[in-house]
Amino acid sequence: MPAHVAIQGVSRRFGDYTALHDVTLEIAPGELVAVLGPSGSGKTTLLRIVAGLEMPDRGQVLINGEDNVMRPPRERGVGFVFQHFALFRHMTVFENIAFGLRVRPRAERPSRADINKRVKELLDLVQLSWLEKRYPAELSGGQRQRVALARALAIEPRLLLLDEPFGALDAKVRKELGQWLRELHHGVAVTGVLVTHDQEEALELSDRIVLMSQGRVEQVGTPNEVYTRPRNPFVFEFLGETSHIPCRLLAGALATAGGAQTAQNGVAAAVADGESTLFVRPHDLGLRADPSGPATIRHITPSGPWARVEFLLEGRSLYAALPLDSIAGSGLTPGGTAMPLPRRGVLFADGRGTMDEPLHWAVS
Amino acid sequence: MTEAGREAPSPALPAHPRRDAVLPVRQRRVGWFPRHSILPGFGLSLGITLLVLSIIVLLPLAAMMGDATSLGWSGFTKLLASPRVQGAFRVSLVCSLLAAVTSAIFGLLIAWVLVRTRFPGRRLADAMVDLPFALPTAVAGIALSTLYAPNGWLGALLAPLGIHVAYTVAGVYVALTFVGLPFVVRSVQPVLQDLEAEQEEAATTLGANPLQIFRRVLLPAILPSLCSGFAMAFARALGEYGSVIFISSNRPMQSEIVPLLIVNRLEEFDFNGAAAIGTLMLVLSFCVLLGITLLQRLTLSPRHA
Amino acid sequence: MRDRAASPHQGGWTIALIAVALLFMTLFLLLPLVTVFAQAFASGIPAYLAGIADPNALSAIRLTLLVAAVTLVVNVIFGLAASWCLARFAFPGRSLILTVLDLPFSVSPVVAGLMLVLLYGRQGWFGQWLETHDLRIIFALPGMIIATIFVTLPFVARELIPLMQEQGAEEEEAAILLGASGWQTFLRVTLPKLRWGLLYGVLLSNARAMGEFGAVSVVSGNILGLTDTMPLHIRAMYDDYNIVAAFAVASLLACLALLTLVAKTILERRFLGAQREARIA
């Protein structure tokens, strides 16, 4: 049965450095949760504490309701996939996968035939049956990753922890393996926690995302929730590229430079009048050529199906992503002026987003 | 920051250390001799190297081997048949072997403790490991001898138990363990350092207990380096002279080691006998050296690369 | 900063292992060292000073310094020459030279002394020739110097060869293309790059040179006050049951060993750490 995990008030310091500050988090059985954050946000420390490789200074880690903090890692039945795989170099692929079964106490150890059968099944699962006699040094990065995963699954863990599982792989392999892992997770009854600094990976693979920064949880939610309703500027900026459009609020109406737009609802009530910043994704930002527009276009750079249009607005350098096809007839040229037309954006009450519910604003 | 270090991209399984790689920087050779390099000084530097090596090493080596052969095959077998020679080789081989085994066991423990644990004074302990390299053998010899003498600090503790170390063959073993220890520590330490702690962590998350981690994960990975450290400690012990003669009673057949036998032959002006025993020692240490090289090749085999 | 190498859990058995390791190191390393100083001062400071101020002890100290100084000069010249030709050029016989270079480390010091006696002694190959020219090597200073050079020969070269290899030859090539002569290149480019490695090698060979016993005792003839170095003097005093005098001189060598360890540790941390790690990884 997949595990239910409750992390309650966990803190950890290393000398002067606070790796985790009062982290509380609940993970439902069978979920695949991504812990997302920049380097140094404490996400790997959190994972290691759940695995028992690290001790928290304070707090509890409940697995299926039992406190696990004092339990040694080898008794937790937690599968851990290390960032650099940590495969045993002197063992073949087969031996690596069989390791967790072979080291069980004699009474619980499966028979030799059962171990063979189980390892073969796992090799089939990770599609590496033909490599069972190879040593780790003879495998590609993606293959090592899959061996590491099979090795962790061999002990039939209730909980599978993955520390930057694709961090050491190149972009193409990373994509393939990610999809494969997602399917694999659906097929195996296990709760999964994935640590990553790659927002695309988190958005594509996980059921829920936990965003962390400087040892604190910033937001927890489904990929769609955190992407469309970010709680604060950090979350918005970490999940994708951002253009900051200066705007003004006056008596419930929101005006961006060059054109007034009316807010959908409640602007006046929640955000005080005055100068503010609208957070907009570049692909939610349109540009119309306009001789009297406030934006001055600097460069237009094609990038795949998009054109990256860089422009200056009230002294800030911003950019919009427009479909490449739309540029030709648009009249937008470097050096020309234009009117920025945000289609969707978010207003935060102040720089650090103390509001529980930021204002989402869209042109109807 | 802690995570920054962990998350820095690095090759997944780093290549195994090649501690002793001696490949030239570039092969600039056409036919047999180096092509004209713009770097000067080849002739001069090679000349100095060969001159010094000849005067100091090669000619004396030739002299000893020449003298040894002048003994002839029958003389050589007669020498080997002598109980005193056999006794000395037995003492040297057995004591060196036991000392190297002790060094290997405790050297491995010390290396692991220095690499994987943190305690106050660890750096001091790390530096202390090299003491037998730095302390002159004669100084070590008189110190160990005084320490283990019946009235010494340790000897006085052992005497009531009926254990006598100084002036017995046990003293030879103690002195040889002293000189061999750093070889093991210093050859295991870098390999252990190179073996990420993650391997041990992975084993523990898979359910292995400390003993299983040691036997199945740690030991196989460091075995080649442990063996080469053992071989170096053994080779050094075989040739050791200074620290042994003070603590040993130096009695023929009981505690006389081979180097001492050579000195005794020299003092009796039996130059050919000394040369023959010396050559035998040389062959022996070459075998050990060969063993080290083979072991290092084993360490560098493709599966570990 | 968390140390990545350390185990996260330092449980009871870890502490037990640390304790066993430290106990072993105390018995086998620390106690012998402490004994040297305890015995040296066992009869008080005046006796200690008298042991050192003894004319024979003083002449042993002088002789040791002389032997070590000559040895170091030869080792530095040889080490630079050997590393230059072995690390910068490929030529037939190169690996053979490397093997011979390692020989002194694997030969018993007594066998080393024996070889020299058999070559340079009165009955040796060169004995006749040396005698007719009235040159004395064995049982005299030259023999002791040669014996010391023999046992310390690999230290400097072995330190410099890998260092020079990993530094590459580009800088020397650049210097020569800029018009520097061979000596200018060596003095201004190569030597400064090698200085810490050279110092490291010199340090190790100095410790060995001043402390060498086996090889030197075979070739010295043990003439008190004439061919006694410090280790030989220690033996003479010890055999004479002049324990305080033996340990007094021994304490000087023990201080040298401690200084060497300190300097070596500093050098490794400060200057060679990065290079050595790069070489290992």
CSV table of C-alpha atoms in Angstrom, one decimal, chain A residues 14 17 19 38-45 48 51 53-54 73-75 77-78 80 82-91 96 99-105 109 135-138 144 151-152 155 163-164 167-168 195 197, chain B residues 1-17 191-222 301-305:
chain,number,residue,atom,x,y,z
A,14,PHE,CA,23.8,23.6,9.2
A,17,TYR,CA,22.7,28.3,7.4
A,19,ALA,CA,18.2,24.7,5.3
A,38,PRO,CA,16.2,26.9,-6.8
A,39,SER,CA,19.6,25.6,-5.5
A,40,GLY,CA,19.9,26.1,-1.7
A,41,SER,CA,16.1,26.2,-1.2
A,42,GLY,CA,16.4,23.1,1.1
A,43,LYS,CA,14.5,20.7,-1.1
A,44,THR,CA,17.2,18.0,-1.1
A,45,THR,CA,17.6,18.3,2.7
A,48,ARG,CA,17.0,13.3,2.9
A,51,ALA,CA,14.6,9.1,3.9
A,53,LEU,CA,19.7,10.1,5.8
A,54,GLU,CA,19.6,13.4,7.7
A,73,PRO,CA,16.9,4.5,7.2
A,74,ARG,CA,17.4,0.8,6.5
A,75,GLU,CA,14.1,0.0,8.4
A,77,GLY,CA,11.3,0.8,3.4
A,78,VAL,CA,11.8,4.0,1.5
A,80,PHE,CA,15.8,6.6,-2.8
A,82,PHE,CA,20.3,9.6,-5.8
A,83,GLN,CA,21.1,12.5,-8.1
A,84,HIS,CA,24.2,10.9,-9.4
A,85,PHE,CA,22.6,7.4,-9.1
A,86,ALA,CA,25.2,6.0,-6.6
A,87,LEU,CA,25.2,2.7,-8.3
A,88,PHE,CA,27.7,0.2,-6.8
A,89,ARG,CA,30.5,0.2,-9.3
A,90,HIS,CA,31.8,-3.2,-8.6
A,91,MET,CA,28.4,-4.9,-9.1
A,96,ASN,CA,22.8,-3.8,-8.1
A,99,PHE,CA,21.2,-5.9,-3.5
A,100,GLY,CA,18.2,-4.8,-1.5
A,101,LEU,CA,16.8,-8.3,-1.5
A,102,ARG,CA,20.1,-10.0,-0.8
A,103,VAL,CA,20.8,-8.0,2.4
A,104,ARG,CA,17.5,-8.8,4.0
A,105,PRO,CA,17.6,-10.8,7.3
A,109,ARG,CA,15.1,-13.0,2.4
A,135,TYR,CA,28.8,-2.8,-15.0
A,136,PRO,CA,27.6,0.7,-14.3
A,137,ALA,CA,30.6,2.3,-16.0
A,138,GLU,CA,29.5,0.6,-19.2
A,144,ARG,CA,22.1,4.2,-15.1
A,151,ARG,CA,17.2,-0.9,-7.6
A,152,ALA,CA,15.1,1.4,-5.4
A,155,ILE,CA,12.6,-3.5,-2.1
A,163,ASP,CA,16.6,13.5,-5.8
A,164,GLU,CA,17.0,15.5,-9.1
A,167,GLY,CA,19.7,16.4,-13.2
A,168,ALA,CA,22.7,14.6,-14.6
A,195,VAL,CA,13.0,16.9,-6.1
A,197,HIS,CA,14.9,22.7,-10.0
B,1,MET,CA,25.8,26.6,0.5
B,2,THR,CA,25.1,23.0,1.0
B,3,GLU,CA,22.8,22.4,-1.9
B,4,ALA,CA,24.8,24.3,-4.3
B,5,GLY,CA,27.6,21.8,-4.0
B,6,ARG,CA,25.3,18.9,-4.2
B,7,GLU,CA,23.5,20.2,-7.3
B,8,ALA,CA,26.5,21.2,-9.3
B,9,PRO,CA,26.5,19.1,-12.4
B,10,SER,CA,29.3,16.6,-12.4
B,11,PRO,CA,30.0,13.4,-14.2
B,12,ALA,CA,27.8,10.7,-12.8
B,13,LEU,CA,30.4,8.1,-12.0
B,14,PRO,CA,33.8,9.7,-12.0
B,15,ALA,CA,36.6,7.8,-13.6
B,16,HIS,CA,38.6,5.8,-11.1
B,17,PRO,CA,41.7,7.6,-9.8
B,191,VAL,CA,39.9,5.8,-2.8
B,192,LEU,CA,37.5,6.0,0.1
B,193,GLN,CA,37.3,9.8,-0.4
B,194,ASP,CA,36.5,9.2,-4.0
B,195,LEU,CA,33.8,6.7,-3.2
B,196,GLU,CA,30.8,9.0,-2.6
B,197,ALA,CA,29.1,8.6,0.8
B,198,GLU,CA,26.0,8.2,-1.4
B,199,GLN,CA,27.0,4.6,-2.1
B,200,GLU,CA,26.8,3.8,1.6
B,201,GLU,CA,23.6,5.8,1.9
B,202,ALA,CA,22.1,4.0,-1.1
B,203,ALA,CA,22.9,0.7,0.6
B,204,THR,CA,21.3,1.8,3.9
B,205,THR,CA,18.1,2.9,2.2
B,206,LEU,CA,18.0,-0.5,0.5
B,207,GLY,CA,18.0,-2.1,4.0
B,208,ALA,CA,21.6,-3.2,4.4
B,209,ASN,CA,23.0,-3.2,8.0
B,210,PRO,CA,26.5,-1.7,8.7
B,211,LEU,CA,28.2,-5.1,8.4
B,212,GLN,CA,26.6,-5.8,5.1
B,213,ILE,CA,27.5,-2.3,3.8
B,214,PHE,CA,31.1,-3.0,4.8
B,215,ARG,CA,31.3,-6.4,3.2
B,216,ARG,CA,29.3,-5.8,0.1
B,217,VAL,CA,29.8,-2.2,-0.8
B,218,LEU,CA,32.9,-0.8,0.9
B,219,LEU,CA,35.3,-3.7,0.8
B,220,PRO,CA,34.9,-4.7,-2.8
B,221,ALA,CA,35.4,-1.1,-3.9
B,222,ILE,CA,38.5,-0.5,-1.9
B,301,SER,CA,40.2,-2.5,-15.2
B,302,PRO,CA,37.4,-1.3,-17.4
B,303,ARG,CA,34.6,-2.2,-15.1
B,304,HIS,CA,36.0,0.2,-12.5
B,305,ALA,CA,36.8,2.9,-15.1
